[in-house]
Structures are given as structure tokens and as C-alpha cells.
Amino acid sequence: MKITALAGGVGGAKLAHGLAQILPPEDLTIIVNTGDDFEHLGLYICPDLDTVCYTLAGLANPETGWGRTGETWQTISNIEKLGGPSWFRLGDQDFATHIERMRRLKAGQSLSQVTRDFCKAWGINHTVIPMSDNPVRTIVKTDQGELAFQEYFVHQRCEPRVKAFRFDGVEEAKAAPGAREAIQSADAIIICPSNPWVSIAPILAVPGLRPEMEAKQVAAVSPIIGGRAVKGPAAKMFDELGIQPSALAVAEQYRGLVNYYVLDKIDSQLEAHVQRLSMRTLVTNTLMKTADDRKRLAEDVLNFAGNIT
Ligand code: FO1
């Protein structure tokens, strides 16, 4: 079965890794959010792309979920000593990724080309595609004004109250080569348990991608379990936008697009409500603490999606 998955940060990367443990390379394409990308210290940083790639390659830091395992911090410490910005913690190994990516981008390679080459170098055989080769920047409208995503997320630790989001540049952005085709040729699309506001919404906003998906069977896994986000500010964002955070609230965000929805056993009481949104449901354990959990959830979602086609 051919699957195209949409993923953002750590939760998305974990399910993508589970799927990659089951599906052969030719049957899995992962389209990754690039709305979190930014230029920092003169380098081009792609947090979600790197999180997905490091996770697939077994190189991710198991504690944070982002960055590299066995990391050292000499460079950022020295930048700090020199009075440079150190709020965004780039490790020494991670720096190499950003330096080499910047060199290639400046030499005229596209982000998707660079990603393809890096995947090869890291031994990743499945296809990873950035949502677009054009810059799209998630801007968070807050009670303290508009903030660039990493300024809001890391520098201000998600403290400002969220009012809305916009994705700068998305109207002019083109889907990256292979992204539309991966959706067209998929038997099912899987929306990984990533933040619906800032990880999945930017991908859906890239012209052409959502309409392509609307013609498909789409399964989504809730990133909210028992009213809380497994990681990150998704629940806080729902709250501040005046919506009670829950797996049901996420399902409502995906209304009209998703027809198969996966929620955690803790949330089984929400199942009937989700079904009223014209979605079929699967209730299972969705928390991914171990590598086995990732594979088991991927199996559950694929079996569920297998009945789709
Ligand atoms: N997240 C943090 O909370 N603090 C950091 O210092 C930080 C550094 C960082 C470096 C490289 C990278 O690829 C990701 C990094 N992240 C950091 C995570 C990242 O900014 C967010 O988790 C994502 O953008 C949200 O999906």
C-alpha cells in the first residue's frame, strides 16, 4: 500500500519512523512542514525537516526529540562567549547540517535537492520532501504583536498569547517537486500527530496540496491525548484561541478533509462525537514512548488505512 504522510515536529517524526519500519522505501513519502524554517547566525535552519530526517536515520536526540544524539555544544558556547545569540541551541554536529545546507542553497540547489542528498548521506531510503522549495514563514499573531515562529516558540517559550497564525509567502509558494504526485499516487494519506495549527496547516496551505488530498482517503492521528498535547504548545494554542483542547477539537480542524481518525484509548468517550463529523474512528494507544510504540501505532494506522482502500 502506497502511503504519503504529512509531518511536522517530534510527534510526526516518531510516527513517520514507525511507518518507515514497516513500509518499503517505494511505498512511503513524507511531506514535511517548512513553515518553522528560518535564517539564524547566517545559516538556513529547517527544524522539522531535520527532526524527521534525524529520527528516520536514528540520529535524533532521544531526550529532546530534535537535534542530534551524542551532541556537543562547543560552537554555540563560544558564540555565546563572543556575545552572539545563543537562545536557539544548535549543537556541533547539527551545525554541520546547516552550514552545508546553506552552502548548497547559495550555490543554487533547491531545498528538496539538498534534502534528497542529505537523506542519501544519512542512509534514509524513504522519500522525504519539504512541502515547498519556496520560503513560507509561519507568523504567530499574539497579544505582543506578530512574532516569527522560532522567536515565539523557542526564544519566548510560547509565552505570548496566541490570536491567529498566518503563513507568509504561502500564496506564491509552489509545492516541492514530487509532493503533488506523491499525494496523487498514494492509496491513503496519513496526517501524523503533529500540531494542527503550525505543523499541518502550513502544508495544507501550499497551493494545490489540500485539493489533491480532498480526492483521497485521509487518516489523521490526534496529537492531543486526554486534553493535553504530548509535546509542545498545541493544547495551549487551542485554549488561547477559545477552543477547549481535545482530540475532538483536532478532528474538527480537519473536518472536510479527514475521513479516518485515530484517537487514544483515554479519549474513547469522544469517539461518537468524532463519528458525527463523518469520520470513521480507531481507538488505540497513541502515545509513542519507545521505538516499538512507533511501529505498533504505525501498524494500527496502516491496518485501519488498509480498510480504506
Ligand atoms: N527547540 C527548543 O525548544 N529550543 C531550542 O534551542 C531548539 C533548538 C533547535 C535546533 C535545531 C533544530 O532542528 C530544532 C531545534 N528546536 C529547539 C526545536 C524546534 O525549534 C521546534 O521543536 C520546532 O520548530 C517545532 O516543530
GROMACS .gro file of C-alpha atoms and ligand atoms in nm, residues 9 36 45-48 50-51 66-67 87-90 94 98 149-150 153-154 199, ligand 1:
model
   47
    9GLY     CA    1   0.792   1.814   1.456
   36ASP     CA    2   0.927   2.674   1.101
   45ILE     CA    3   1.770   2.613   0.965
   46CYS     CA    4   1.491   2.363   0.888
   47PRO     CA    5   1.386   2.227   1.230
   48ASP     CA    6   1.105   1.998   1.117
   50ASP     CA    7   1.590   1.787   1.031
   51THR     CA    8   1.379   1.635   1.310
   66TRP     CA    9   1.506   1.748   1.798
   67GLY     CA   10   1.877   1.787   1.733
   87TRP     CA   11   1.882   3.113   2.259
   88PHE     CA   12   1.844   2.868   1.972
   89ARG     CA   13   2.058   2.572   2.081
   90LEU     CA   14   2.245   2.442   1.780
   94ASP     CA   15   2.382   1.988   1.387
   98HIS     CA   16   2.307   2.393   0.848
  149PHE     CA   17   0.773   3.128   1.464
  150GLN     CA   18   1.103   3.043   1.636
  153PHE     CA   19   0.836   2.911   2.009
  154VAL     CA   20   1.193   2.896   2.139
  199SER     CA   21   0.283   2.190   1.157
  310FO1     N1   22   1.357   2.378   2.042
  310FO1     C1   23   1.371   2.438   2.161
  310FO1     O1   24   1.275   2.439   2.239
  310FO1     N2   25   1.490   2.501   2.197
  310FO1     C2   26   1.598   2.502   2.115
  310FO1     O2   27   1.701   2.559   2.150
  310FO1     C3   28   1.586   2.436   1.988
  310FO1     C4   29   1.692   2.426   1.900
  310FO1     C5   30   1.678   2.353   1.781
  310FO1     C6   31   1.788   2.337   1.696
  310FO1     C7   32   1.774   2.266   1.579
  310FO1     C8   33   1.650   2.209   1.546
  310FO1     O3   34   1.638   2.139   1.431
  310FO1     C9   35   1.543   2.222   1.630
  310FO1    C10   36   1.555   2.295   1.748
  310FO1     N3   37   1.447   2.310   1.837
  310FO1    C11   38   1.461   2.374   1.955
  310FO1    C12   39   1.318   2.252   1.806
  310FO1    C13   40   1.232   2.333   1.710
  310FO1     O4   41   1.256   2.467   1.703
  310FO1    C14   42   1.082   2.311   1.734
  310FO1     O5   43   1.056   2.196   1.806
  310FO1    C15   44   1.011   2.301   1.605
  310FO1     O6   45   1.029   2.409   1.522
  310FO1    C16   46   0.860   2.277   1.627
  310FO1     O7   47   0.825   2.172   1.549
   0.00000   0.00000   0.00000
